[in-house]
Amino acid sequence: MSDYANAAAALIKATRGREDALGLRDETSRSRFLLHKHPTAKVIVFFHGFTASPEQFVPIGEAFFQAGYNVLIPLLPGHGQAGDWSDDNPPPLPITPLLYQDFGQNWLEKAQSLGDRVLLGGLSGGSTLAAWLALEHPQQVDRGLLFAPYLSGTNAFVDWVVERMNVYFEWKSEPGVVSFGYKGFQMPALRTFLAMGQEVLDRAKVQPTAPLLLVSSASDHAVDSAEHQALFQSALKLQPQCWYHCFDRTLAIGHNMMTRAEGNERADLPIAIAKAYAESDLTWKEVTTLSDRLQQGETLEAIAAQLNLSQRLPSDRSALLTALQLIAQTPEELKPHRDEG
């Protein structure tokens, strides 16, 4: 067997053994490995959301696998374990950022043995972890795909509760909508990500990050899109290849935006913008210029040729066109001025 095959087999075996020893809730809690028979140019690691499971990233993981990526979707620490969890017996979620950070750095290192460049993605708390890693290791992370990162709640009162109260909270799911993972948690476990999110916001103001795609939704009642915009604007000043999009309220895309099972009937949209970004090195100024001119009736190929961007466009034109149509909705205050890079 090749070094690559040995590394992949050892990673899968060790992960399976560890998860078997823990005792998982069900098969949706298992870490997922979508691996080709050879190293790939790009590897992507997806971190699922707080209290959720790897199942959350299977659809987008499969899309990236079909595009030629090796894909890892690890189970976060303390998640996915079988048990009769309740207020009196809460699930064993970490209450310190260090455990998540060590976990993330470990998986970043593992991914490097499976391909040339590593991208990181995540939703909610998993997205916060991906953002922290992009700041901590900007030279090792090729791109960060951040879906609704948890940087703070939607209002000051919610943040106050998270910061000060040790209550047990139980999720409320809409009828017919699947909820992967634990049904509830104690507030100190969520406080961990609030602390990590604040660190991300502070560090992004003063140090370069790996290129980041930030995706929000106006229908998200769990996290604050204003904080996402603040992170984007801070990161953009030092890293011009950052992109941002906020899904319009009319699309009714909630916080758990990665799957149809969790209630997003347009789960194809996060996948499209992620694929377009992952395969592109276009700056925010370049992509907004393409988007604006496309809305004026010009063709993509003509615009790209005039701007000398033809060789830098991603090969998946369908994903790019979807992304450009979405970016066309960006508020003017988030678009670069003509004299900006």
mmCIF file of C-alpha atoms in Angstrom:
data_model
loop_
_atom_site.group_PDB
_atom_site.id
_atom_site.type_symbol
_atom_site.label_atom_id
_atom_site.label_comp_id
_atom_site.label_asym_id
_atom_site.label_seq_id
_atom_site.Cartn_x
_atom_site.Cartn_y
_atom_site.Cartn_z
ATOM 1 C CA MET A 1 0.000 0.000 0.000
ATOM 2 C CA SER A 2 1.109 3.584 -0.654
ATOM 3 C CA ASP A 3 1.880 6.059 2.114
ATOM 4 C CA TYR A 4 -1.383 7.798 1.258
ATOM 5 C CA ALA A 5 -3.422 4.587 1.449
ATOM 6 C CA ASN A 6 -1.779 3.675 4.755
ATOM 7 C CA ALA A 7 -2.452 7.140 6.218
ATOM 8 C CA ALA A 8 -6.102 7.087 5.102
ATOM 9 C CA ALA A 9 -6.700 3.555 6.406
ATOM 10 C CA ALA A 10 -5.039 4.335 9.750
ATOM 11 C CA LEU A 11 -7.082 7.524 10.174
ATOM 12 C CA ILE A 12 -10.371 5.736 9.493
ATOM 13 C CA LYS A 13 -9.489 2.794 11.753
ATOM 14 C CA ALA A 14 -8.404 4.986 14.670
ATOM 15 C CA THR A 15 -11.487 7.197 14.380
ATOM 16 C CA ARG A 16 -13.863 4.233 14.163
ATOM 17 C CA GLY A 17 -12.243 2.602 17.186
ATOM 18 C CA ARG A 18 -12.482 5.768 19.263
ATOM 19 C CA GLU A 19 -16.131 6.314 18.345
ATOM 20 C CA ASP A 20 -17.027 2.662 19.010
ATOM 21 C CA ALA A 21 -15.479 2.998 22.478
ATOM 22 C CA LEU A 22 -17.506 6.156 23.172
ATOM 23 C CA GLY A 23 -20.824 4.647 22.159
ATOM 24 C CA LEU A 24 -22.660 6.815 19.647
ATOM 25 C CA ARG A 25 -26.301 7.894 19.493
ATOM 26 C CA ASP A 26 -26.729 6.498 15.978
ATOM 27 C CA GLU A 27 -24.922 6.166 12.659
ATOM 28 C CA THR A 28 -25.517 9.822 11.754
ATOM 29 C CA SER A 29 -23.098 10.696 14.554
ATOM 30 C CA ARG A 30 -20.132 8.920 12.968
ATOM 31 C CA SER A 31 -17.300 10.858 11.387
ATOM 32 C CA ARG A 32 -17.451 10.696 7.599
ATOM 33 C CA PHE A 33 -14.602 10.058 5.175
ATOM 34 C CA LEU A 34 -15.164 10.698 1.474
ATOM 35 C CA LEU A 35 -11.766 9.786 0.087
ATOM 36 C CA HIS A 36 -10.409 9.119 -3.377
ATOM 37 C CA LYS A 37 -7.903 6.350 -4.086
ATOM 38 C CA HIS A 38 -5.121 8.889 -4.401
ATOM 39 C CA PRO A 39 -4.074 12.203 -2.819
ATOM 40 C CA THR A 40 -6.013 15.149 -4.192
ATOM 41 C CA ALA A 41 -5.074 18.716 -5.011
ATOM 42 C CA LYS A 42 -7.443 19.916 -2.291
ATOM 43 C CA VAL A 43 -8.784 18.427 0.920
ATOM 44 C CA ILE A 44 -11.673 19.938 2.840
ATOM 45 C CA VAL A 45 -12.532 19.442 6.505
ATOM 46 C CA PHE A 46 -16.071 20.325 7.590
ATOM 47 C CA PHE A 47 -16.904 20.956 11.264
ATOM 48 C CA HIS A 48 -20.586 20.444 12.058
ATOM 49 C CA GLY A 49 -22.656 22.733 14.239
ATOM 50 C CA PHE A 50 -22.946 22.926 18.022
ATOM 51 C CA THR A 51 -24.813 19.864 19.416
ATOM 52 C CA ALA A 52 -25.249 18.521 15.843
ATOM 53 C CA SER A 53 -23.498 15.681 13.978
ATOM 54 C CA PRO A 54 -21.443 15.001 10.813
ATOM 55 C CA GLU A 55 -24.640 14.092 8.932
ATOM 56 C CA GLN A 56 -25.189 17.841 8.618
ATOM 57 C CA PHE A 57 -22.373 18.115 6.066
ATOM 58 C CA VAL A 58 -22.964 14.992 3.982
ATOM 59 C CA PRO A 59 -24.732 16.766 1.059
ATOM 60 C CA ILE A 60 -22.083 19.459 0.601
ATOM 61 C CA GLY A 61 -19.361 16.917 1.366
ATOM 62 C CA GLU A 62 -20.587 14.698 -1.448
ATOM 63 C CA ALA A 63 -20.688 17.685 -3.807
ATOM 64 C CA PHE A 64 -17.052 18.493 -3.063
ATOM 65 C CA PHE A 65 -16.061 14.820 -3.326
ATOM 66 C CA GLN A 66 -17.626 14.687 -6.801
ATOM 67 C CA ALA A 67 -15.615 17.807 -7.659
ATOM 68 C CA GLY A 68 -12.379 15.944 -6.870
ATOM 69 C CA TYR A 69 -11.782 16.790 -3.217
ATOM 70 C CA ASN A 70 -10.960 14.470 -0.363
ATOM 71 C CA VAL A 71 -13.523 15.262 2.348
ATOM 72 C CA LEU A 72 -13.343 14.786 6.114
ATOM 73 C CA ILE A 73 -16.338 15.427 8.418
ATOM 74 C CA PRO A 74 -15.191 14.651 11.977
ATOM 75 C CA LEU A 75 -17.434 14.345 15.013
ATOM 76 C CA LEU A 76 -16.704 17.251 17.355
ATOM 77 C CA PRO A 77 -15.527 16.511 20.923
ATOM 78 C CA GLY A 78 -18.286 15.613 23.369
ATOM 79 C CA HIS A 79 -20.863 15.299 20.602
ATOM 80 C CA GLY A 80 -22.907 12.381 19.299
ATOM 81 C CA GLN A 81 -22.665 10.167 22.379
ATOM 82 C CA ALA A 82 -25.469 7.857 23.418
ATOM 83 C CA GLY A 83 -27.168 8.631 26.712
ATOM 84 C CA ASP A 84 -30.349 9.708 28.440
ATOM 85 C CA TRP A 85 -29.391 13.394 28.379
ATOM 86 C CA SER A 86 -31.453 15.961 30.247
ATOM 87 C CA ASP A 87 -31.220 18.933 32.610
ATOM 88 C CA ASP A 88 -30.162 16.558 35.392
ATOM 89 C CA ASN A 89 -27.795 14.654 33.103
ATOM 90 C CA PRO A 90 -26.568 17.048 30.366
ATOM 91 C CA PRO A 91 -24.542 15.802 27.380
ATOM 92 C CA PRO A 92 -20.734 15.873 27.869
ATOM 93 C CA LEU A 93 -20.003 18.939 25.748
ATOM 94 C CA PRO A 94 -16.678 20.762 26.295
ATOM 95 C CA ILE A 95 -16.731 23.938 28.357
ATOM 96 C CA THR A 96 -13.321 25.244 27.290
ATOM 97 C CA PRO A 97 -12.257 26.471 23.824
ATOM 98 C CA LEU A 98 -8.879 24.735 24.145
ATOM 99 C CA LEU A 99 -10.368 21.274 23.635
ATOM 100 C CA TYR A 100 -12.014 22.319 20.371
ATOM 101 C CA GLN A 101 -8.922 24.204 19.225
ATOM 102 C CA ASP A 102 -6.607 21.245 19.822
ATOM 103 C CA PHE A 103 -9.130 19.026 18.033
ATOM 104 C CA GLY A 104 -9.280 21.358 15.033
ATOM 105 C CA GLN A 105 -5.509 21.641 14.757
ATOM 106 C CA ASN A 106 -5.216 17.861 14.924
ATOM 107 C CA TRP A 107 -7.629 17.411 12.022
ATOM 108 C CA LEU A 108 -5.890 20.152 10.035
ATOM 109 C CA GLU A 109 -2.659 18.181 10.418
ATOM 110 C CA LYS A 110 -4.361 14.913 9.427
ATOM 111 C CA ALA A 111 -5.857 16.519 6.321
ATOM 112 C CA GLN A 112 -2.435 17.662 5.140
ATOM 113 C CA SER A 113 -1.441 14.024 4.572
ATOM 114 C CA LEU A 114 -4.337 13.522 2.136
ATOM 115 C CA GLY A 115 -3.710 16.278 -0.397
ATOM 116 C CA ASP A 116 -1.810 19.397 -1.373
ATOM 117 C CA ARG A 117 -3.990 22.163 0.063
ATOM 118 C CA VAL A 118 -6.492 22.162 2.915
ATOM 119 C CA LEU A 119 -9.777 24.067 3.120
ATOM 120 C CA LEU A 120 -11.868 24.282 6.271
ATOM 121 C CA GLY A 121 -15.608 24.762 6.534
ATOM 122 C CA GLY A 122 -18.249 24.744 9.209
ATOM 123 C CA LEU A 123 -21.664 25.782 10.443
ATOM 124 C CA SER A 124 -22.415 27.735 13.607
ATOM 125 C CA GLY A 125 -19.944 26.675 16.334
ATOM 126 C CA GLY A 126 -18.077 24.529 13.811
ATOM 127 C CA SER A 127 -17.747 27.604 11.638
ATOM 128 C CA THR A 128 -16.359 29.573 14.583
ATOM 129 C CA LEU A 129 -13.710 26.880 15.007
ATOM 130 C CA ALA A 130 -12.858 27.035 11.283
ATOM 131 C CA ALA A 131 -12.488 30.827 11.545
ATOM 132 C CA TRP A 132 -10.174 30.490 14.558
ATOM 133 C CA LEU A 133 -7.993 28.002 12.669
ATOM 134 C CA ALA A 134 -7.860 30.294 9.619
ATOM 135 C CA LEU A 135 -6.477 33.032 11.868
ATOM 136 C CA GLU A 136 -4.181 30.734 13.835
ATOM 137 C CA HIS A 137 -2.758 29.006 10.726
ATOM 138 C CA PRO A 138 -3.272 31.345 7.747
ATOM 139 C CA GLN A 139 -0.408 29.781 5.784
ATOM 140 C CA GLN A 140 -1.739 26.233 6.196
ATOM 141 C CA VAL A 141 -5.410 26.949 5.440
ATOM 142 C CA ASP A 142 -6.158 27.543 1.760
ATOM 143 C CA ARG A 143 -9.720 28.812 2.284
ATOM 144 C CA GLY A 144 -12.329 29.012 5.045
ATOM 145 C CA LEU A 145 -16.014 28.436 4.254
ATOM 146 C CA LEU A 146 -17.925 29.940 7.163
ATOM 147 C CA PHE A 147 -21.662 29.301 7.294
ATOM 148 C CA ALA A 148 -23.463 31.301 9.996
ATOM 149 C CA PRO A 149 -20.562 31.350 12.468
ATOM 150 C CA TYR A 150 -21.563 31.792 16.091
ATOM 151 C CA LEU A 151 -19.861 35.034 17.127
ATOM 152 C CA SER A 152 -22.714 36.305 19.275
ATOM 153 C CA GLY A 153 -26.459 35.881 19.620
ATOM 154 C CA THR A 154 -29.149 37.885 17.873
ATOM 155 C CA ASN A 155 -29.535 40.337 20.752
ATOM 156 C CA ALA A 156 -27.784 41.579 23.892
ATOM 157 C CA PHE A 157 -30.175 39.763 26.241
ATOM 158 C CA VAL A 158 -29.400 36.382 24.652
ATOM 159 C CA ASP A 159 -25.666 37.081 24.995
ATOM 160 C CA TRP A 160 -26.202 38.054 28.646
ATOM 161 C CA VAL A 161 -27.955 34.747 29.315
ATOM 162 C CA VAL A 162 -25.174 32.798 27.601
ATOM 163 C CA GLU A 163 -22.456 34.671 29.492
ATOM 164 C CA ARG A 164 -23.947 34.552 32.985
ATOM 165 C CA MET A 165 -26.517 31.792 33.436
ATOM 166 C CA ASN A 166 -25.861 28.064 33.772
ATOM 167 C CA VAL A 167 -29.315 26.956 32.705
ATOM 168 C CA TYR A 168 -30.216 23.970 30.541
ATOM 169 C CA PHE A 169 -31.663 24.856 27.116
ATOM 170 C CA GLU A 170 -33.606 22.536 24.836
ATOM 171 C CA TRP A 171 -33.898 23.105 21.080
ATOM 172 C CA LYS A 172 -37.339 23.527 19.534
ATOM 173 C CA SER A 173 -37.726 21.918 16.095
ATOM 174 C CA GLU A 174 -40.370 22.721 13.525
ATOM 175 C CA PRO A 175 -42.731 19.835 12.594
ATOM 176 C CA GLY A 176 -41.281 17.697 9.820
ATOM 177 C CA VAL A 177 -37.757 19.058 10.295
ATOM 178 C CA VAL A 178 -34.909 16.771 11.340
ATOM 179 C CA SER A 179 -32.618 17.815 14.199
ATOM 180 C CA PHE A 180 -29.259 16.036 14.129
ATOM 181 C CA GLY A 181 -27.552 15.532 17.476
ATOM 182 C CA TYR A 182 -28.446 16.441 21.046
ATOM 183 C CA LYS A 183 -31.820 17.935 21.934
ATOM 184 C CA GLY A 184 -30.384 20.225 24.606
ATOM 185 C CA PHE A 185 -27.308 21.520 26.425
ATOM 186 C CA GLN A 186 -26.146 23.489 29.438
ATOM 187 C CA MET A 187 -25.277 27.117 28.749
ATOM 188 C CA PRO A 188 -21.556 26.929 29.694
ATOM 189 C CA ALA A 189 -21.066 24.646 26.676
ATOM 190 C CA LEU A 190 -22.348 27.358 24.320
ATOM 191 C CA ARG A 191 -20.396 30.013 26.229
ATOM 192 C CA THR A 192 -17.257 28.291 24.956
ATOM 193 C CA PHE A 193 -18.059 29.334 21.385
ATOM 194 C CA LEU A 194 -19.066 32.842 22.430
ATOM 195 C CA ALA A 195 -15.569 33.279 23.883
ATOM 196 C CA MET A 196 -13.953 31.830 20.767
ATOM 197 C CA GLY A 197 -16.105 34.046 18.558
ATOM 198 C CA GLN A 198 -15.028 37.179 20.411
ATOM 199 C CA GLU A 199 -11.401 36.153 19.989
ATOM 200 C CA VAL A 200 -11.981 35.723 16.246
ATOM 201 C CA LEU A 201 -13.544 39.198 15.971
ATOM 202 C CA ASP A 202 -10.691 40.803 17.918
ATOM 203 C CA ARG A 203 -7.877 39.053 16.065
ATOM 204 C CA ALA A 204 -9.356 39.697 12.612
ATOM 205 C CA LYS A 205 -8.965 43.437 13.213
ATOM 206 C CA VAL A 206 -5.192 43.225 13.572
ATOM 207 C CA GLN A 207 -3.865 40.154 11.763
ATOM 208 C CA PRO A 208 -4.299 38.567 8.317
ATOM 209 C CA THR A 209 -6.437 35.490 7.956
ATOM 210 C CA ALA A 210 -6.648 32.840 5.282
ATOM 211 C CA PRO A 211 -9.222 33.849 2.644
ATOM 212 C CA LEU A 212 -12.736 33.542 4.062
ATOM 213 C CA LEU A 213 -16.221 33.124 2.633
ATOM 214 C CA LEU A 214 -18.822 34.296 5.150
ATOM 215 C CA VAL A 215 -22.430 33.250 4.579
ATOM 216 C CA SER A 216 -25.352 34.636 6.607
ATOM 217 C CA SER A 217 -29.117 34.566 6.311
ATOM 218 C CA ALA A 218 -31.625 37.295 7.108
ATOM 219 C CA SER A 219 -33.946 34.528 8.379
ATOM 220 C CA ASP A 220 -31.414 33.222 10.894
ATOM 221 C CA HIS A 221 -32.706 33.819 14.440
ATOM 222 C CA ALA A 222 -29.750 32.139 16.189
ATOM 223 C CA VAL A 223 -26.776 34.320 15.265
ATOM 224 C CA ASP A 224 -26.156 37.976 14.450
ATOM 225 C CA SER A 225 -25.474 38.756 10.779
ATOM 226 C CA ALA A 226 -24.144 42.185 11.811
ATOM 227 C CA GLU A 227 -21.253 40.388 13.518
ATOM 228 C CA HIS A 228 -20.662 38.400 10.314
ATOM 229 C CA GLN A 229 -20.440 41.639 8.368
ATOM 230 C CA ALA A 230 -18.064 43.084 10.953
ATOM 231 C CA LEU A 231 -15.800 40.036 10.674
ATOM 232 C CA PHE A 232 -15.918 40.218 6.884
ATOM 233 C CA GLN A 233 -15.013 43.898 6.794
ATOM 234 C CA SER A 234 -12.141 43.424 9.246
ATOM 235 C CA ALA A 235 -10.765 40.412 7.385
ATOM 236 C CA LEU A 236 -11.145 42.075 3.979
ATOM 237 C CA LYS A 237 -8.822 44.933 4.936
ATOM 238 C CA LEU A 238 -5.932 42.488 5.281
ATOM 239 C CA GLN A 239 -7.103 39.705 2.946
ATOM 240 C CA PRO A 240 -8.713 40.936 -0.310
ATOM 241 C CA GLN A 241 -9.897 37.449 -1.335
ATOM 242 C CA CYS A 242 -12.647 37.335 1.310
ATOM 243 C CA TRP A 243 -16.269 37.146 0.101
ATOM 244 C CA TYR A 244 -19.592 37.703 1.888
ATOM 245 C CA HIS A 245 -23.239 36.892 1.236
ATOM 246 C CA CYS A 246 -26.431 37.139 3.274
ATOM 247 C CA PHE A 247 -29.394 35.139 1.952
ATOM 248 C CA ASP A 248 -32.486 37.272 1.490
ATOM 249 C CA ARG A 249 -35.361 36.827 3.919
ATOM 250 C CA THR A 250 -37.660 35.736 1.086
ATOM 251 C CA LEU A 251 -35.654 32.506 0.772
ATOM 252 C CA ALA A 252 -36.567 31.573 4.375
ATOM 253 C CA ILE A 253 -33.162 29.964 4.964
ATOM 254 C CA GLY A 254 -32.725 29.408 8.688
ATOM 255 C CA HIS A 255 -29.643 28.815 10.806
ATOM 256 C CA ASN A 256 -29.319 25.120 9.890
ATOM 257 C CA MET A 257 -28.830 25.876 6.225
ATOM 258 C CA MET A 258 -26.788 22.898 5.046
ATOM 259 C CA THR A 259 -29.495 20.283 4.378
ATOM 260 C CA ARG A 260 -33.052 19.936 3.167
ATOM 261 C CA ALA A 261 -33.712 17.562 6.061
ATOM 262 C CA GLU A 262 -33.064 20.420 8.501
ATOM 263 C CA GLY A 263 -35.512 22.680 6.697
ATOM 264 C CA ASN A 264 -33.574 24.463 3.926
ATOM 265 C CA GLU A 265 -35.425 23.850 0.679
ATOM 266 C CA ARG A 266 -32.625 25.737 -1.091
ATOM 267 C CA ALA A 267 -29.692 23.759 0.271
ATOM 268 C CA ASP A 268 -28.254 23.955 -3.248
ATOM 269 C CA LEU A 269 -27.424 27.647 -2.711
ATOM 270 C CA PRO A 270 -24.852 27.276 0.093
ATOM 271 C CA ILE A 271 -23.237 24.499 -1.948
ATOM 272 C CA ALA A 272 -23.079 26.630 -5.100
ATOM 273 C CA ILE A 273 -21.490 29.680 -3.499
ATOM 274 C CA ALA A 274 -19.062 27.470 -1.564
ATOM 275 C CA LYS A 275 -17.933 25.657 -4.711
ATOM 276 C CA ALA A 276 -17.526 28.906 -6.633
ATOM 277 C CA TYR A 277 -15.427 30.385 -3.840
ATOM 278 C CA ALA A 278 -13.319 27.288 -3.242
ATOM 279 C CA GLU A 279 -12.296 27.129 -6.901
ATOM 280 C CA SER A 280 -11.599 30.849 -7.291
ATOM 281 C CA ASP A 281 -8.863 33.281 -6.311
ATOM 282 C CA LEU A 282 -10.934 36.321 -7.279
ATOM 283 C CA THR A 283 -10.820 39.273 -4.922
ATOM 284 C CA TRP A 284 -13.980 40.822 -3.501
ATOM 285 C CA LYS A 285 -13.555 43.789 -5.827
ATOM 286 C CA GLU A 286 -13.235 41.512 -8.866
ATOM 287 C CA VAL A 287 -16.196 39.292 -8.013
ATOM 288 C CA THR A 288 -18.509 42.229 -7.223
ATOM 289 C CA THR A 289 -17.473 43.891 -10.489
ATOM 290 C CA LEU A 290 -18.326 40.701 -12.387
ATOM 291 C CA SER A 291 -21.645 40.457 -10.565
ATOM 292 C CA ASP A 292 -22.645 44.076 -11.168
ATOM 293 C CA ARG A 293 -21.809 43.976 -14.861
ATOM 294 C CA LEU A 294 -23.572 40.643 -15.315
ATOM 295 C CA GLN A 295 -26.735 42.270 -13.962
ATOM 296 C CA GLN A 296 -26.390 44.952 -16.637
ATOM 297 C CA GLY A 297 -26.800 42.352 -19.377
ATOM 298 C CA GLU A 298 -23.200 41.614 -20.333
ATOM 299 C CA THR A 299 -22.082 38.007 -20.684
ATOM 300 C CA LEU A 300 -19.730 36.434 -18.168
ATOM 301 C CA GLU A 301 -17.158 35.466 -20.785
ATOM 302 C CA ALA A 302 -17.103 38.961 -22.303
ATOM 303 C CA ILE A 303 -16.665 40.643 -18.918
ATOM 304 C CA ALA A 304 -13.947 38.202 -17.879
ATOM 305 C CA ALA A 305 -12.067 38.685 -21.134
ATOM 306 C CA GLN A 306 -12.168 42.472 -20.830
ATOM 307 C CA LEU A 307 -10.920 42.322 -17.224
ATOM 308 C CA ASN A 308 -8.281 39.643 -17.994
ATOM 309 C CA LEU A 309 -9.962 37.224 -15.609
ATOM 310 C CA SER A 310 -10.783 34.368 -18.023
ATOM 311 C CA GLN A 311 -8.010 32.075 -16.780
ATOM 312 C CA ARG A 312 -8.976 32.647 -13.148
ATOM 313 C CA LEU A 313 -12.661 31.749 -13.321
ATOM 314 C CA PRO A 314 -13.667 28.430 -11.693
ATOM 315 C CA SER A 315 -14.473 25.637 -14.140
ATOM 316 C CA ASP A 316 -17.944 25.116 -12.641
ATOM 317 C CA ARG A 317 -19.646 27.980 -14.441
ATOM 318 C CA SER A 318 -23.078 27.047 -13.086
ATOM 319 C CA ALA A 319 -21.918 27.447 -9.485
ATOM 320 C CA LEU A 320 -20.148 30.693 -10.360
ATOM 321 C CA LEU A 321 -23.214 32.175 -12.052
ATOM 322 C CA THR A 322 -25.368 31.274 -9.046
ATOM 323 C CA ALA A 323 -22.811 32.899 -6.740
ATOM 324 C CA LEU A 324 -22.675 36.043 -8.881
ATOM 325 C CA GLN A 325 -26.471 36.310 -8.879
ATOM 326 C CA LEU A 326 -26.484 36.049 -5.086
ATOM 327 C CA ILE A 327 -23.652 38.560 -4.671
ATOM 328 C CA ALA A 328 -25.593 41.036 -6.810
ATOM 329 C CA GLN A 329 -27.876 41.487 -3.781
ATOM 330 C CA THR A 330 -25.002 42.704 -1.582
ATOM 331 C CA PRO A 331 -25.703 46.084 0.049
ATOM 332 C CA GLU A 332 -23.653 48.899 -1.461
ATOM 333 C CA GLU A 333 -21.917 49.623 1.843
ATOM 334 C CA LEU A 334 -20.297 46.177 1.698
ATOM 335 C CA LYS A 335 -19.062 46.570 -1.869
ATOM 336 C CA PRO A 336 -15.630 48.100 -2.516
ATOM 337 C CA HIS A 337 -15.400 51.637 -3.839
ATOM 338 C CA ARG A 338 -13.799 52.078 -7.227
ATOM 339 C CA ASP A 339 -10.546 53.269 -5.727
ATOM 340 C CA GLU A 340 -10.283 50.254 -3.392
ATOM 341 C CA GLY A 341 -8.547 46.967 -4.123
#
